[in-house]
Coordinates of C-alpha atoms and ligand atoms in Angstrom, one line a residue:
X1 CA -50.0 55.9 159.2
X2 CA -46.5 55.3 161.1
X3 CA -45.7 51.3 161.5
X4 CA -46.9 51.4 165.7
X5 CA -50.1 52.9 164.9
X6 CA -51.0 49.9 162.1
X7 CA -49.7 47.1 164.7
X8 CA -51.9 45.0 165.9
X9 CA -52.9 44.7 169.4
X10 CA -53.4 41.1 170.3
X11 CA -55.8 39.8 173.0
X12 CA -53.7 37.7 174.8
X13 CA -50.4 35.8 174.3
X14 CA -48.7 32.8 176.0
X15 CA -45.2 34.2 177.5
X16 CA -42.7 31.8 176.7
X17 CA -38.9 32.2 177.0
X18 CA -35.9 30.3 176.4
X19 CA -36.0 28.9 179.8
X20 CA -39.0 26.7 178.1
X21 CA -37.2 26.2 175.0
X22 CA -34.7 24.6 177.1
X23 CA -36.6 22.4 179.0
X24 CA -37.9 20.2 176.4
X25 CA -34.9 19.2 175.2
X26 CA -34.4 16.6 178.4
X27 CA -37.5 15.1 177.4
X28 CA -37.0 15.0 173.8
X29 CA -33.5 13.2 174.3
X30 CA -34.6 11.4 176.7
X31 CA -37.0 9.3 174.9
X32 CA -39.7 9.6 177.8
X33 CA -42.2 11.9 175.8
X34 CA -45.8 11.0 178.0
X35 CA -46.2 10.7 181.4
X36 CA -43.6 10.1 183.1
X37 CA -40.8 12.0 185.6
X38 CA -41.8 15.5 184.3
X39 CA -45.2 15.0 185.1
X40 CA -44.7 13.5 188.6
X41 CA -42.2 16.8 189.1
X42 CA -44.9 19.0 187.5
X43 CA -47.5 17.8 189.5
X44 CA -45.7 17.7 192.6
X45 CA -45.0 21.2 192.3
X46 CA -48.6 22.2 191.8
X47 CA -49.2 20.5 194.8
X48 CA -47.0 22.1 196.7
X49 CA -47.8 26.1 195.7
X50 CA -51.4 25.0 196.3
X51 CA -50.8 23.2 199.5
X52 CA -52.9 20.3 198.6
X53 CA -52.1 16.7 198.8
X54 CA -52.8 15.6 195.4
X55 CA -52.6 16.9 191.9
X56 CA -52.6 15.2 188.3
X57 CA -51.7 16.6 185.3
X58 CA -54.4 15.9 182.7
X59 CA -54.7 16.6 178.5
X60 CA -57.1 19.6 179.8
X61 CA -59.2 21.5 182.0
X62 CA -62.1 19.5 180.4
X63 CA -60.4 16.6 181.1
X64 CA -59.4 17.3 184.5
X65 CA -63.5 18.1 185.1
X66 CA -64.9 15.0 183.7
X67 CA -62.2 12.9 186.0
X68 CA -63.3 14.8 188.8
X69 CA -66.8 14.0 188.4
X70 CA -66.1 10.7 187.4
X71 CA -64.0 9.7 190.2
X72 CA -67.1 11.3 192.5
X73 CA -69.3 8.2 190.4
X74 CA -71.8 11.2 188.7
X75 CA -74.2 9.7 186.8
X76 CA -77.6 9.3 185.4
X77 CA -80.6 10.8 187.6
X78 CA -78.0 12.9 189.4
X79 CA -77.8 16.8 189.3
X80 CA -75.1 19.0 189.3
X81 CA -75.3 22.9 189.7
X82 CA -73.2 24.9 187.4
X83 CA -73.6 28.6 186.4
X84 CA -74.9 29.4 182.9
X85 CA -71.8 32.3 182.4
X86 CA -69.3 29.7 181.3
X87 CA -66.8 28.2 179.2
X88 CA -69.0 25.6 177.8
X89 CA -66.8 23.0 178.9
X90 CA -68.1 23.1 182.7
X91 CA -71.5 21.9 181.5
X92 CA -70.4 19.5 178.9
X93 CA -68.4 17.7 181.4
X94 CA -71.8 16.7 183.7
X95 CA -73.3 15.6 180.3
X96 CA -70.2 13.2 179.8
X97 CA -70.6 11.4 182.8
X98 CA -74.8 10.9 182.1
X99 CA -75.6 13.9 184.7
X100 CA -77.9 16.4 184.7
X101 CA -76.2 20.1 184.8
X102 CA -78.4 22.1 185.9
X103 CA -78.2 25.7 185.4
X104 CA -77.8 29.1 187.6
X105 CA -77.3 32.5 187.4
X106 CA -74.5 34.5 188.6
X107 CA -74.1 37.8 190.7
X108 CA -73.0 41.1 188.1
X109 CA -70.5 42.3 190.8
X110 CA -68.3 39.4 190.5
X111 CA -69.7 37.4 187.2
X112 CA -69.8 34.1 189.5
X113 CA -72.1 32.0 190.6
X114 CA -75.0 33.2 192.9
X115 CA -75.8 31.5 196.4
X116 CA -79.2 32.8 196.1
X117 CA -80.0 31.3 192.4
X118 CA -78.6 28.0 194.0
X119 CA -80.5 27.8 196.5
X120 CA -83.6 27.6 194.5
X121 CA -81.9 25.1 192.2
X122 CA -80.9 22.4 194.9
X123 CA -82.9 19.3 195.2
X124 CA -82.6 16.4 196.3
X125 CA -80.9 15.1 193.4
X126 CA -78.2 17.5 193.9
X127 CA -74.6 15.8 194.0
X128 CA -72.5 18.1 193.3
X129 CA -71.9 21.6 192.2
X130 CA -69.0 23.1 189.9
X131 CA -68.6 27.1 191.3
X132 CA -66.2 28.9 188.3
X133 CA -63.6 31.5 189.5
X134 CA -64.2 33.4 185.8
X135 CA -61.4 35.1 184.6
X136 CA -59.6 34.4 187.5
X137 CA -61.8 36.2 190.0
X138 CA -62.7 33.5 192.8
X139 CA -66.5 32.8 193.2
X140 CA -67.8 33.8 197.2
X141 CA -67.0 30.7 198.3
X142 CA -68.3 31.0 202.2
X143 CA -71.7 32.5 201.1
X144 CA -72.3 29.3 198.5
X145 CA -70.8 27.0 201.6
X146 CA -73.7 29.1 203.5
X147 CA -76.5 27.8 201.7
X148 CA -74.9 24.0 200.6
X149 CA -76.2 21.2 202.4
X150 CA -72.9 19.3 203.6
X151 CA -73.1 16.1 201.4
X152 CA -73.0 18.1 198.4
X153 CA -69.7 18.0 197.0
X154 CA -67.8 21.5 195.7
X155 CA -65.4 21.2 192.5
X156 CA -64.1 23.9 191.7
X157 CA -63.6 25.2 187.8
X158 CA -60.4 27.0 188.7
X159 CA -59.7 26.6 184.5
X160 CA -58.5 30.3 184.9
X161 CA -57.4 30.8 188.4
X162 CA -54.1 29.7 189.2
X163 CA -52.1 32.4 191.5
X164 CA -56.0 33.9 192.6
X165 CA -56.5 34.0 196.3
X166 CA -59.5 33.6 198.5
X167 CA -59.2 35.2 202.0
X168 CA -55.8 34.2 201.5
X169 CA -55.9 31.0 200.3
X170 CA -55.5 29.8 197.1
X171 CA -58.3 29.2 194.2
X172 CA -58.1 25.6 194.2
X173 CA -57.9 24.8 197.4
X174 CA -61.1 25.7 198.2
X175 CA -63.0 23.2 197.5
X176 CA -63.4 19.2 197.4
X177 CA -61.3 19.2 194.1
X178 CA -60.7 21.6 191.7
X179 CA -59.4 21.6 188.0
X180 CA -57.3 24.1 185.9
X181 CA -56.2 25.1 182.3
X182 CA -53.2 25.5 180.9
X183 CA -54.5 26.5 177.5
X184 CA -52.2 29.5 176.1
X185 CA -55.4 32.0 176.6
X186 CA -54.6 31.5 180.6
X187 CA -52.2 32.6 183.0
X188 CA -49.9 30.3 182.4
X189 CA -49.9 27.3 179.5
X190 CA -48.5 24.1 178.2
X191 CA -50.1 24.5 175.0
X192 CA -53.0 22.1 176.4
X193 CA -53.4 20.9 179.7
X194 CA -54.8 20.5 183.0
X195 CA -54.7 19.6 186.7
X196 CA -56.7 18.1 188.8
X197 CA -56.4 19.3 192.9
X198 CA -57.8 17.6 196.0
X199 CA -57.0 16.7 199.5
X200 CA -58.5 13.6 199.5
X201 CA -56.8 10.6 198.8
X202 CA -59.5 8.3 197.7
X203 CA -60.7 10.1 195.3
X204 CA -57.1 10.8 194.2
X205 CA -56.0 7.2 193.1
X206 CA -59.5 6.8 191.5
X207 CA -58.9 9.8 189.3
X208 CA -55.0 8.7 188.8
X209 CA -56.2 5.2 187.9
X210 CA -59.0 6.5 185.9
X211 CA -56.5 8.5 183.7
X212 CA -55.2 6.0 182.8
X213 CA -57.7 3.4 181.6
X214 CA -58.3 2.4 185.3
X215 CA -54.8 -0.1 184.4
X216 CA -54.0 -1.2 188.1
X217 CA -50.4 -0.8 187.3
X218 CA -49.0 2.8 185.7
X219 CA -47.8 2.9 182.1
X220 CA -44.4 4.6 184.1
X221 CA -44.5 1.7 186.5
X222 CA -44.4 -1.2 183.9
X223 CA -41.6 0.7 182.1
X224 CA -39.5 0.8 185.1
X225 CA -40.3 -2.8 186.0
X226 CA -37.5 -5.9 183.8
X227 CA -40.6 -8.1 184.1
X228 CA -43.7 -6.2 184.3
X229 CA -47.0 -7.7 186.2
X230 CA -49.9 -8.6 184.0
X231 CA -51.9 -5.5 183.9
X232 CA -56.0 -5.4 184.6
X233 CA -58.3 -2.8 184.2
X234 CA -60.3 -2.3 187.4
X235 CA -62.4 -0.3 185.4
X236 CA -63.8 2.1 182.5
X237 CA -61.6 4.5 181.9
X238 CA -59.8 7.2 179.6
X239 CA -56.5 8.2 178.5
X240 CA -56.2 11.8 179.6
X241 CA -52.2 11.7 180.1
X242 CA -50.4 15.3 180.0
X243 CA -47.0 14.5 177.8
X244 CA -43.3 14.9 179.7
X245 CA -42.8 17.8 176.6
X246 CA -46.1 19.7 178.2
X247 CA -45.4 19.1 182.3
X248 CA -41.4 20.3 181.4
X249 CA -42.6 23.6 179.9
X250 CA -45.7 23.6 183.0
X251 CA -42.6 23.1 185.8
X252 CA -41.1 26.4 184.4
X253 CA -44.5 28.5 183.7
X254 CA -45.6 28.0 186.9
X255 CA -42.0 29.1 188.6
X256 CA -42.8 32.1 186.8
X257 CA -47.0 32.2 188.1
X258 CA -46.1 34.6 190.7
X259 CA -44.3 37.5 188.4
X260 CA -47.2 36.4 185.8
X261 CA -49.9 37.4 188.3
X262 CA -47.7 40.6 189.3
X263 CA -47.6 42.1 185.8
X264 CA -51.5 41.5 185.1
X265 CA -52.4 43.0 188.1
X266 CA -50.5 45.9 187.6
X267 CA -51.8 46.4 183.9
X268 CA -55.7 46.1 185.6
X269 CA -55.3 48.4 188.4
X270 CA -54.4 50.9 185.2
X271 CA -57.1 50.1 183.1
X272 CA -59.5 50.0 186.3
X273 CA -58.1 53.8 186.9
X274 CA -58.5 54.8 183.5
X275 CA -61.7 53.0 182.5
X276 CA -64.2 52.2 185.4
X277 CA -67.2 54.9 185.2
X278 CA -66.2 56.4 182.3
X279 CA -68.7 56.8 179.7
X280 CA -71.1 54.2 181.2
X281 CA -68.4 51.4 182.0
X282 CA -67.7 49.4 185.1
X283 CA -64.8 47.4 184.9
X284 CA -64.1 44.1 186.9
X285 CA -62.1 45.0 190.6
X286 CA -61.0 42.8 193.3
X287 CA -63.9 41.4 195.5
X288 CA -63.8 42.1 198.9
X289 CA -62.9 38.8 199.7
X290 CA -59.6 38.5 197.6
X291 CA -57.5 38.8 194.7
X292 CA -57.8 38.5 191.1
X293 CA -55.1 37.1 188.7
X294 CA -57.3 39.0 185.5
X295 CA -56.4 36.0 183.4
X296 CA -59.0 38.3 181.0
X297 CA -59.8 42.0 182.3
X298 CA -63.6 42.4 181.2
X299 CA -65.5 45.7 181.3
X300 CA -69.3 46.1 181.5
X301 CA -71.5 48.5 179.2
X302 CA -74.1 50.5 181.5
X303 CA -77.3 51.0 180.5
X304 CA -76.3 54.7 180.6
X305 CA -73.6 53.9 177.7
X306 CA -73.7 55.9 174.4
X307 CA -72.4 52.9 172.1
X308 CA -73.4 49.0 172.5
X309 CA -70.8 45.9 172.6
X310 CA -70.4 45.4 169.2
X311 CA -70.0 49.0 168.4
X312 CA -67.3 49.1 170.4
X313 CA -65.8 45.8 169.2
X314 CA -66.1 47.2 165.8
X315 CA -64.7 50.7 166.6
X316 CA -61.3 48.7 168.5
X317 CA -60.9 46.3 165.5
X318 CA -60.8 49.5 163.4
X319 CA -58.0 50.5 165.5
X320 CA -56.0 47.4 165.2
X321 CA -57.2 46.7 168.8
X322 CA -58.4 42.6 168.9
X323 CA -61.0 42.6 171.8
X324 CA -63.9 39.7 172.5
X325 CA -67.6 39.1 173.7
X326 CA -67.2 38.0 176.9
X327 CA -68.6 34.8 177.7
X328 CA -71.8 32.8 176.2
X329 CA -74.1 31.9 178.4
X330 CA -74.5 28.2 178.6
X331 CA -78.3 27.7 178.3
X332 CA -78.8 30.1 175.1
X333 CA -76.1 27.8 173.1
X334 CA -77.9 25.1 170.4
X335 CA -76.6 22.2 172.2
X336 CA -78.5 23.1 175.1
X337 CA -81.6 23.9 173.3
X338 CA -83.6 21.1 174.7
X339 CA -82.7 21.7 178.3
X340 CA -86.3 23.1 180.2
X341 CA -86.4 27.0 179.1
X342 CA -85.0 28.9 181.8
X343 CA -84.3 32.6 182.1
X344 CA -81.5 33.9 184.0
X345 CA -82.1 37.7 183.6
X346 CA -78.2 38.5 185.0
X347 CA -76.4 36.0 182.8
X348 CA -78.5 37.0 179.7
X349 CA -77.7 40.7 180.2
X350 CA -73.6 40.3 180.7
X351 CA -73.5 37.9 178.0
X352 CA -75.0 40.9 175.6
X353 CA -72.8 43.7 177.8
X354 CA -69.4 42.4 178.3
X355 CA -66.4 42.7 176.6
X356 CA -62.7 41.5 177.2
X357 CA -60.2 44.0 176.8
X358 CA -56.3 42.9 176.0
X359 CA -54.4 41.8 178.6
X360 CA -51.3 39.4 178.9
X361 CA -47.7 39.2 180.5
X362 CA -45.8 41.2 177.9
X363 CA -48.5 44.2 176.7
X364 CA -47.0 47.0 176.6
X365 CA -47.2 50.0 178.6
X366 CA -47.7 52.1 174.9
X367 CA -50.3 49.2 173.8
X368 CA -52.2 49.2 176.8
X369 CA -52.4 53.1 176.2
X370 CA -53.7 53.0 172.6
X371 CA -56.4 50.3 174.1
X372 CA -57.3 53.0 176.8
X373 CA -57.6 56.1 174.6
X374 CA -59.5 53.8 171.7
X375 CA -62.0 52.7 174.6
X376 CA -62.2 56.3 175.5
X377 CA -62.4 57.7 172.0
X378 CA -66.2 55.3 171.7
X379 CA -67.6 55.7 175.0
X380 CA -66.7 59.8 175.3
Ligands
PLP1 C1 -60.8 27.5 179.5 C2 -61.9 27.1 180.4 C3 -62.2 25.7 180.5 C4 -61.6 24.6 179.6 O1 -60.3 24.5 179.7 P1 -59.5 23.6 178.6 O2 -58.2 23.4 179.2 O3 -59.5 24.3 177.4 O4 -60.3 22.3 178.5 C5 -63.2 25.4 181.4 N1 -63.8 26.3 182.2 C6 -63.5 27.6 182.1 C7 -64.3 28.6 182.9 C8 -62.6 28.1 181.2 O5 -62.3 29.4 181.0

């Protein structure tokens, strides 16, 4: 076996450069390490390639999600609609603030949420509801709007969307708030981290003040401040600061979103050419309504397919190929085990069907060709 044919092909890598490496020195000398003037610049930033008003850097997307339902005062006795075909993450954050998630299925064509399956879950209990944009593929945003009675409020789980579109806009913008990841298995990554997005001020110094153990004077403000005001705390709250080191290496990463979401697109439309309706498989496309950023390209075994999931997870990992199940659903997990039994026939059959296939900034145009002919090799 030559040394190319035994290397391993990974599933997804950060992209980090020496343009990162150099940004955390400032920081580092600086002697600000948390929150501070990286963050404000980071989050400023955001703010600005999303065209919203507000954004705050948080420790994660989970983190981001729980503030955001927080600041929106989710509690006990209220419901909140979430799709089943998730990170796990969306549903625990309802369960941290006392709410009730309550779960829906999700269309095949686009693996996000289904307007119809709401529609039979709202009540009138419903407070909120969390649509994902799954691998970076934005939900159908104006068909859930269709069917949404107005005070229920939209966060988005844009956790792997930044540089999607939506009828041109941005994913995260579409919305009341929205919240994303920076964890290295998305587009773009401060090791952890997240953001929190809305246009609504209110709800933006509750969050801000909720980061930050509801103190009614910033941690950056006292600093800057010879005699600093006695602090209160207005509130319950957490400590879900981002660090300066993280928001310095997020200012760069997302200079860079753009030519990120350039180079995954352009390894999808090649697998979507290569792959889709071969040997049983359909492969995730753009929807009609906009633009993916494939933050992870997933393909779909037919029922017409001549090997199952796991055969073909076991026939890639025997060529050095690392690939993954797609999603869990969220209602067949333990921890959810005494939620009412529930069966959403669509979830259940792409959580046994789908697989993610490699995809990141810097695959190669000679790896992305042993994953095709591998694929091609088990499906015939
Ligand atoms: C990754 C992910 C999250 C969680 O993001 P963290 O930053 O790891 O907390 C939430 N929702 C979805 C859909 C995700 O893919």
């Amino acid at each position: 076996m030559d040394a190319k044919a035994k290397r391993q092909v990974q599933i997804a890598m950060p992209s980090m450069g020496d343009e990162e490496w150099q940004a955390v020195r400032e920081p580092l000398l600086s002697g600000w390490l948390t929150q501070g003037p990286k963050v404000a610049a980071f989050e400023r930033a955001f703010a600005d390639r999303h065209q919203v008003r507000h954004a705050l850097a948080t420790t994660s997307c989970t983190t981001a999600l729980h503030l955001a339902l927080a600041a929106l005062d989710i509690g006990p006795g209220d419901e909140v609609i979430v799709p089943s075909f998730t990170w796990v993450a969306t549903t625990n954050a309802v369960l941290y603030c006392g709410g009730t998630p309550v779960l829906c299925d999700v269309d095949r064509r686009t693996n996000n949420i289904d307007p119809n399956s709401v529609a039979k879950k709202l009540s009138s209990r419903t407070k909120a509801i969390i649509p994902v944009h799954l691998f970076g593929l934005c939900a159908d945003m104006d068909a859930l709007r269709a069917v949404l009675p107005n005070h229920v409020k939209i966060i988005e789980d844009a956790a792997c969307a930044a540089g999607a579109t939506y009828r041109g806009a941005s994913a995260g913008t579409l919305g009341d708030a929205a919240c994303f990841s920076f964890h290295p298995r998305k587009s773009i990554t401060t090791g952890e981290g997240g953001m929190l997005t809305t246009s609504n001020s209110e709800w933006a110094v509750r969050a801000r003040r909720l980061r930050e153990h509801a103190m009614n004077v910033s941690a950056a403000e006292r600093h800057i401040s010879t005699l600093p005001p006695p602090e209160l705390y207005l509130e319950r709250g957490f400590n879900y600061r981002m660090t300066d080191l993280q928001a310095a290496v997020g200012l760069v990463q997302a200079r860079k979103l753009p030519e990120m979401v350039a180079r995954r697109r352009q390894l999808a439309a090649i697998y979507g050419a290569e792959l889709d309706e071969r040997g049983g498989l359909r492969c995730v496309a753009d929807p009609p309504y906009g633009t993916s950023n494939f933050q992870s390209y997933w393909v779909e075994l037919g029922q017409g397919a001549r090997i199952d999931r796991e055969g073909l997870l076991a026939h890639l990992a025997s060529r050095g190929i690392s690939a993954r199940r797609g999603i869990m659903a969220a209602h067949l997990q333990p921890a959810y085990a005494t939620h009412p039994h529930i069966a959403l026939p669509v979830t259940e059959r792409l959580t046994d069907n789908t697989l993610i296939l490699p995809l990141y900034h810097e695959l190669t145009d000679d790896d992305q060709a042993r994953v095709i002919d591998a694929v091609l090799e088990a499906v015939g």
